[in-house]
PDB file of C-alpha atoms in Angstrom:
ATOM      1  CA  MET A  21     151.784-135.461  23.645  1.00 55.00           C
ATOM      2  CA  SER A  22     154.269-133.500  21.765  1.00 53.00           C
ATOM      3  CA  THR A  23     157.860-133.199  22.870  1.00 55.00           C
ATOM      4  CA  ALA A  24     158.996-130.904  19.926  1.00 61.00           C
ATOM      5  CA  GLN A  25     159.250-127.199  20.636  1.00 74.00           C
ATOM      6  CA  GLU A  26     156.733-124.995  18.669  1.00 81.00           C
ATOM      7  CA  THR A  27     157.773-122.476  16.810  1.00 88.00           C
ATOM      8  CA  VAL A  28     156.031-119.144  16.957  1.00 90.00           C
ATOM      9  CA  GLU A  29     156.121-117.159  13.942  1.00 92.00           C
ATOM     10  CA  TYR A  30     155.727-113.217  14.672  1.00 90.00           C
ATOM     11  CA  ALA A  31     154.494-110.577  12.288  1.00 91.00           C
ATOM     12  CA  THR A  32     157.325-109.011  10.334  1.00 89.00           C
ATOM     13  CA  GLU A  33     158.684-105.662  11.996  1.00 85.00           C
ATOM     14  CA  HIS A  34     157.876-102.638   9.998  1.00 86.00           C
ATOM     15  CA  ALA A  35     160.615-100.183   8.861  1.00 86.00           C
ATOM     16  CA  SER A  36     160.723 -96.834  10.119  1.00 89.00           C
ATOM     17  CA  ARG A  37     159.583 -94.127   7.471  1.00 90.00           C
ATOM     18  CA  LEU A  38     162.553 -91.842   7.958  1.00 93.00           C
ATOM     19  CA  ALA A  39     165.304 -91.695  10.468  1.00 94.00           C
ATOM     20  CA  TRP A  40     164.316 -88.032  11.580  1.00 94.00           C
ATOM     21  CA  ALA A  41     167.282 -87.454  14.224  1.00 94.00           C
ATOM     22  CA  GLU A  42     169.634 -88.033  11.342  1.00 96.00           C
ATOM     23  CA  HIS A  43     168.370 -85.701   8.980  1.00 96.00           C
ATOM     24  CA  ALA A  44     167.502 -83.189  11.897  1.00 97.00           C
ATOM     25  CA  PRO A  45     170.383 -83.513  14.371  1.00 97.00           C
ATOM     26  CA  GLU A  46     170.371 -80.195  15.655  1.00 98.00           C
ATOM     27  CA  VAL A  47     166.268 -80.813  16.132  1.00 98.00           C
ATOM     28  CA  TYR A  48     166.874 -84.023  18.004  1.00 97.00           C
ATOM     29  CA  LYS A  49     169.545 -82.365  19.926  1.00 98.00           C
ATOM     30  CA  ALA A  50     167.361 -79.534  20.865  1.00 98.00           C
ATOM     31  CA  MET A  51     164.527 -82.324  21.774  1.00 98.00           C
ATOM     32  CA  ILE A  52     167.069 -83.702  24.393  1.00 96.00           C
ATOM     33  CA  ARG A  53     168.021 -80.615  25.722  1.00 97.00           C
ATOM     34  CA  LEU A  54     164.466 -79.669  26.025  1.00 97.00           C
ATOM     35  CA  ASP A  55     163.325 -82.979  27.839  1.00 96.00           C
ATOM     36  CA  ALA A  56     166.051 -82.966  30.336  1.00 96.00           C
ATOM     37  CA  ALA A  57     165.392 -79.216  31.242  1.00 97.00           C
ATOM     38  CA  ALA A  58     161.476 -80.229  31.800  1.00 96.00           C
ATOM     39  CA  GLY A  59     162.297 -83.277  33.428  1.00 95.00           C
ATOM     40  CA  ARG A  60     164.674 -81.387  35.771  1.00 96.00           C
ATOM     41  CA  GLY A  61     163.075 -81.307  39.610  1.00 93.00           C
ATOM     42  CA  LEU A  62     160.448 -83.316  38.611  1.00 96.00           C
ATOM     43  CA  ASP A  63     160.181 -87.083  40.440  1.00 95.00           C
ATOM     44  CA  PRO A  64     161.840 -89.254  38.156  1.00 94.00           C
ATOM     45  CA  THR A  65     158.872 -92.184  38.666  1.00 94.00           C
ATOM     46  CA  LEU A  66     156.232 -89.494  38.163  1.00 96.00           C
ATOM     47  CA  TYR A  67     157.993 -88.332  34.929  1.00 96.00           C
ATOM     48  CA  GLU A  68     158.071 -91.653  33.391  1.00 97.00           C
ATOM     49  CA  LEU A  69     154.397 -92.276  34.563  1.00 98.00           C
ATOM     50  CA  VAL A  70     153.730 -89.394  32.433  1.00 98.00           C
ATOM     51  CA  LYS A  71     155.328 -90.309  29.503  1.00 98.00           C
ATOM     52  CA  ILE A  72     154.029 -93.809  29.517  1.00 98.00           C
ATOM     53  CA  ARG A  73     150.448 -92.489  29.821  1.00 98.00           C
ATOM     54  CA  ALA A  74     150.961 -89.594  27.334  1.00 98.00           C
ATOM     55  CA  SER A  75     152.463 -92.680  24.703  1.00 98.00           C
ATOM     56  CA  GLN A  76     149.545 -94.777  25.324  1.00 98.00           C
ATOM     57  CA  LEU A  77     146.974 -92.157  24.398  1.00 97.00           C
ATOM     58  CA  ASN A  78     149.031 -91.099  21.085  1.00 97.00           C
ATOM     59  CA  HIS A  79     149.830 -94.865  20.331  1.00 97.00           C
ATOM     60  CA  CYS A  80     153.363 -94.291  20.194  1.00 97.00           C
ATOM     61  CA  ALA A  81     154.794 -97.799  20.163  1.00 96.00           C
ATOM     62  CA  PHE A  82     158.379 -96.453  20.142  1.00 96.00           C
ATOM     63  CA  CYS A  83     157.944 -94.564  23.286  1.00 97.00           C
ATOM     64  CA  LEU A  84     156.214 -97.263  25.310  1.00 97.00           C
ATOM     65  CA  ASP A  85     158.584 -99.121  24.666  1.00 96.00           C
ATOM     66  CA  MET A  86     161.344 -97.251  25.764  1.00 96.00           C
ATOM     67  CA  HIS A  87     159.666 -95.616  28.884  1.00 96.00           C
ATOM     68  CA  THR A  88     158.645 -98.721  30.237  1.00 97.00           C
ATOM     69  CA  LYS A  89     161.822-100.234  29.962  1.00 96.00           C
ATOM     70  CA  ASP A  90     163.141 -96.882  31.823  1.00 95.00           C
ATOM     71  CA  ALA A  91     160.539 -96.851  34.298  1.00 96.00           C
ATOM     72  CA  LEU A  92     161.652-100.491  35.309  1.00 96.00           C
ATOM     73  CA  ALA A  93     165.267 -99.898  35.271  1.00 93.00           C
ATOM     74  CA  ALA A  94     164.281 -97.177  37.686  1.00 91.00           C
ATOM     75  CA  GLY A  95     162.575 -99.339  40.059  1.00 93.00           C
ATOM     76  CA  GLU A  96     158.998 -99.167  39.202  1.00 96.00           C
ATOM     77  CA  SER A  97     156.284-101.842  39.349  1.00 97.00           C
ATOM     78  CA  VAL A  98     155.126-103.931  36.697  1.00 97.00           C
ATOM     79  CA  GLU A  99     152.210-103.683  38.306  1.00 97.00           C
ATOM     80  CA  ARG A 100     151.833 -99.718  38.427  1.00 98.00           C
ATOM     81  CA  ILE A 101     152.781 -99.604  34.702  1.00 98.00           C
ATOM     82  CA  VAL A 102     150.274-102.517  33.552  1.00 97.00           C
ATOM     83  CA  GLN A 103     147.710-100.474  35.614  1.00 97.00           C
ATOM     84  CA  LEU A 104     148.522 -97.298  34.191  1.00 97.00           C
ATOM     85  CA  SER A 105     145.901 -97.307  30.616  1.00 96.00           C
ATOM     86  CA  ALA A 106     143.083 -97.855  33.318  1.00 97.00           C
ATOM     87  CA  TRP A 107     144.445 -95.673  35.759  1.00 97.00           C
ATOM     88  CA  GLU A 108     141.063 -94.131  36.973  1.00 97.00           C
ATOM     89  CA  GLU A 109     139.853 -97.642  37.884  1.00 97.00           C
ATOM     90  CA  SER A 110     143.440 -98.617  39.625  1.00 97.00           C
ATOM     91  CA  ARG A 111     143.261 -95.339  41.475  1.00 97.00           C
ATOM     92  CA  HIS A 112     144.911 -97.100  44.608  1.00 97.00           C
ATOM     93  CA  PHE A 113     148.062 -97.929  43.014  1.00 98.00           C
ATOM     94  CA  TYR A 114     148.908 -94.190  42.897  1.00 98.00           C
ATOM     95  CA  THR A 115     149.398 -91.364  45.168  1.00 98.00           C
ATOM     96  CA  GLU A 116     146.800 -88.392  44.524  1.00 98.00           C
ATOM     97  CA  LYS A 117     150.119 -86.209  43.377  1.00 98.00           C
ATOM     98  CA  GLU A 118     150.653 -88.519  40.568  1.00 98.00           C
ATOM     99  CA  LEU A 119     146.526 -89.244  39.919  1.00 98.00           C
ATOM    100  CA  ALA A 120     146.475 -85.210  39.292  1.00 98.00           C
ATOM    101  CA  ALA A 121     149.765 -85.500  37.197  1.00 98.00           C
ATOM    102  CA  LEU A 122     147.847 -88.118  34.983  1.00 98.00           C
ATOM    103  CA  GLU A 123     144.670 -86.230  34.831  1.00 98.00           C
ATOM    104  CA  LEU A 124     146.511 -83.364  33.310  1.00 98.00           C
ATOM    105  CA  THR A 125     148.491 -85.367  31.268  1.00 98.00           C
ATOM    106  CA  GLU A 126     145.054 -86.677  29.612  1.00 97.00           C
ATOM    107  CA  ALA A 127     143.811 -83.520  29.582  1.00 97.00           C
ATOM    108  CA  VAL A 128     146.961 -81.869  27.729  1.00 97.00           C
ATOM    109  CA  THR A 129     147.472 -84.686  25.672  1.00 97.00           C
ATOM    110  CA  VAL A 130     143.922 -85.240  24.500  1.00 96.00           C
ATOM    111  CA  LEU A 131     142.621 -81.431  23.271  1.00 91.00           C
ATOM    112  CA  THR A 132     139.211 -82.540  21.635  1.00 86.00           C
ATOM    113  CA  ASP A 133     137.449 -79.772  24.003  1.00 77.00           C
ATOM    114  CA  GLY A 134     140.277 -77.600  22.916  1.00 84.00           C
ATOM    115  CA  PHE A 135     141.174 -76.461  26.260  1.00 92.00           C
ATOM    116  CA  VAL A 136     142.267 -78.288  29.957  1.00 96.00           C
ATOM    117  CA  PRO A 137     139.387 -77.800  32.040  1.00 95.00           C
ATOM    118  CA  ASP A 138     139.630 -75.432  35.013  1.00 96.00           C
ATOM    119  CA  GLU A 139     138.915 -78.402  37.483  1.00 97.00           C
ATOM    120  CA  VAL A 140     141.615 -80.573  36.110  1.00 97.00           C
ATOM    121  CA  TYR A 141     144.439 -77.729  36.377  1.00 98.00           C
ATOM    122  CA  GLU A 142     143.489 -76.662  39.632  1.00 98.00           C
ATOM    123  CA  ARG A 143     143.727 -79.848  41.198  1.00 98.00           C
ATOM    124  CA  ALA A 144     147.412 -80.447  39.877  1.00 98.00           C
ATOM    125  CA  ALA A 145     148.014 -77.019  40.859  1.00 98.00           C
ATOM    126  CA  GLY A 146     146.836 -78.058  44.375  1.00 98.00           C
ATOM    127  CA  HIS A 147     149.646 -80.895  44.406  1.00 98.00           C
ATOM    128  CA  PHE A 148     152.241 -78.964  42.628  1.00 98.00           C
ATOM    129  CA  GLY A 149     154.369 -75.784  43.127  1.00 97.00           C
ATOM    130  CA  GLU A 150     154.173 -73.303  40.525  1.00 97.00           C
ATOM    131  CA  ALA A 151     157.785 -73.896  39.346  1.00 97.00           C
ATOM    132  CA  GLU A 152     156.883 -77.894  39.339  1.00 97.00           C
ATOM    133  CA  LEU A 153     153.573 -77.543  37.775  1.00 98.00           C
ATOM    134  CA  ALA A 154     155.418 -75.481  35.034  1.00 98.00           C
ATOM    135  CA  ARG A 155     157.805 -78.229  34.501  1.00 97.00           C
ATOM    136  CA  LEU A 156     154.894 -80.875  34.555  1.00 98.00           C
ATOM    137  CA  ILE A 157     153.356 -79.204  31.781  1.00 98.00           C
ATOM    138  CA  ALA A 158     156.661 -78.651  30.083  1.00 98.00           C
ATOM    139  CA  ALA A 159     157.029 -82.583  30.505  1.00 98.00           C
ATOM    140  CA  ILE A 160     153.565 -83.631  29.039  1.00 98.00           C
ATOM    141  CA  ALA A 161     154.547 -81.095  26.016  1.00 98.00           C
ATOM    142  CA  VAL A 162     157.868 -82.600  25.293  1.00 98.00           C
ATOM    143  CA  ILE A 163     156.443 -86.422  25.292  1.00 98.00           C
ATOM    144  CA  ASN A 164     153.507 -85.532  22.989  1.00 98.00           C
ATOM    145  CA  THR A 165     156.241 -83.741  20.885  1.00 98.00           C
ATOM    146  CA  TRP A 166     158.238 -86.858  20.797  1.00 98.00           C
ATOM    147  CA  ASN A 167     155.088 -89.039  19.931  1.00 98.00           C
ATOM    148  CA  ARG A 168     154.370 -87.195  17.028  1.00 97.00           C
ATOM    149  CA  PHE A 169     158.091 -87.865  15.844  1.00 97.00           C
ATOM    150  CA  GLY A 170     157.796 -91.616  16.652  1.00 96.00           C
ATOM    151  CA  VAL A 171     154.207 -92.185  15.108  1.00 96.00           C
ATOM    152  CA  THR A 172     154.639 -90.075  12.057  1.00 96.00           C
ATOM    153  CA  THR A 173     157.930 -91.826  11.349  1.00 96.00           C
ATOM    154  CA  ARG A 174     156.914 -95.144  12.534  1.00 93.00           C
ATOM    155  CA  MET A 175     159.721 -96.122  14.796  1.00 92.00           C
ATOM    156  CA  ALA A 176     160.148 -99.325  15.679  1.00 89.00           C
ATOM    157  CA  PRO A 177     159.925-100.566  19.037  1.00 91.00           C
ATOM    158  CA  GLY A 178     161.659-103.124  20.572  1.00 83.00           C
ATOM    159  CA  HIS A 179     165.318-102.235  20.051  1.00 86.00           C
ATOM    160  CA  TYR A 180     165.888 -99.841  23.164  1.00 86.00           C
ATOM    161  CA  ARG A 181     167.704-100.535  26.151  1.00 88.00           C
ATOM    162  CA  PRO A 182     168.078 -97.942  29.383  1.00 89.00           C
ATOM    163  CA  GLY A 183     170.866 -95.869  29.380  1.00 76.00           C
ATOM    164  CA  HIS A 184     171.235 -95.568  25.408  1.00 68.00           C
ATOM    165  CA  GLN A 185     169.891 -92.966  23.299  1.00 60.00           C
TER     166      GLN A 185
END
């Protein structure tokens, strides 16, 4: 039996490739405005679930760190966040409206077939009015753009605090 506390050595954090927001501040500010406009009128919990799911699909560790923390700070449950990567098998954790949004998020994010299937779009259209659906599509597009900045520049996760940009 050991009484000494073991030291855990974690892998070294990688450095970001480029501080893109510093070098293109007008683009960063436009993205912030676009993000705010896209999210206006959407349920904040749904918006965070969409951001987390797209970020999972795009392997954006920085955005996963940010949006899981934001979701938790907004009152989302750990259980629903944990189950999000397997939402199709964990449908009972989500409302039908959230499920339609998650399905649409996947279809818009992973465009390997070159289009969003009609049945996916129709299911979403059945749960969202036209204005809300337009905002949801915009929100999905915006998080995908943020993900591309994050993965391309290898933004390091772990430093984000909710309420601080």
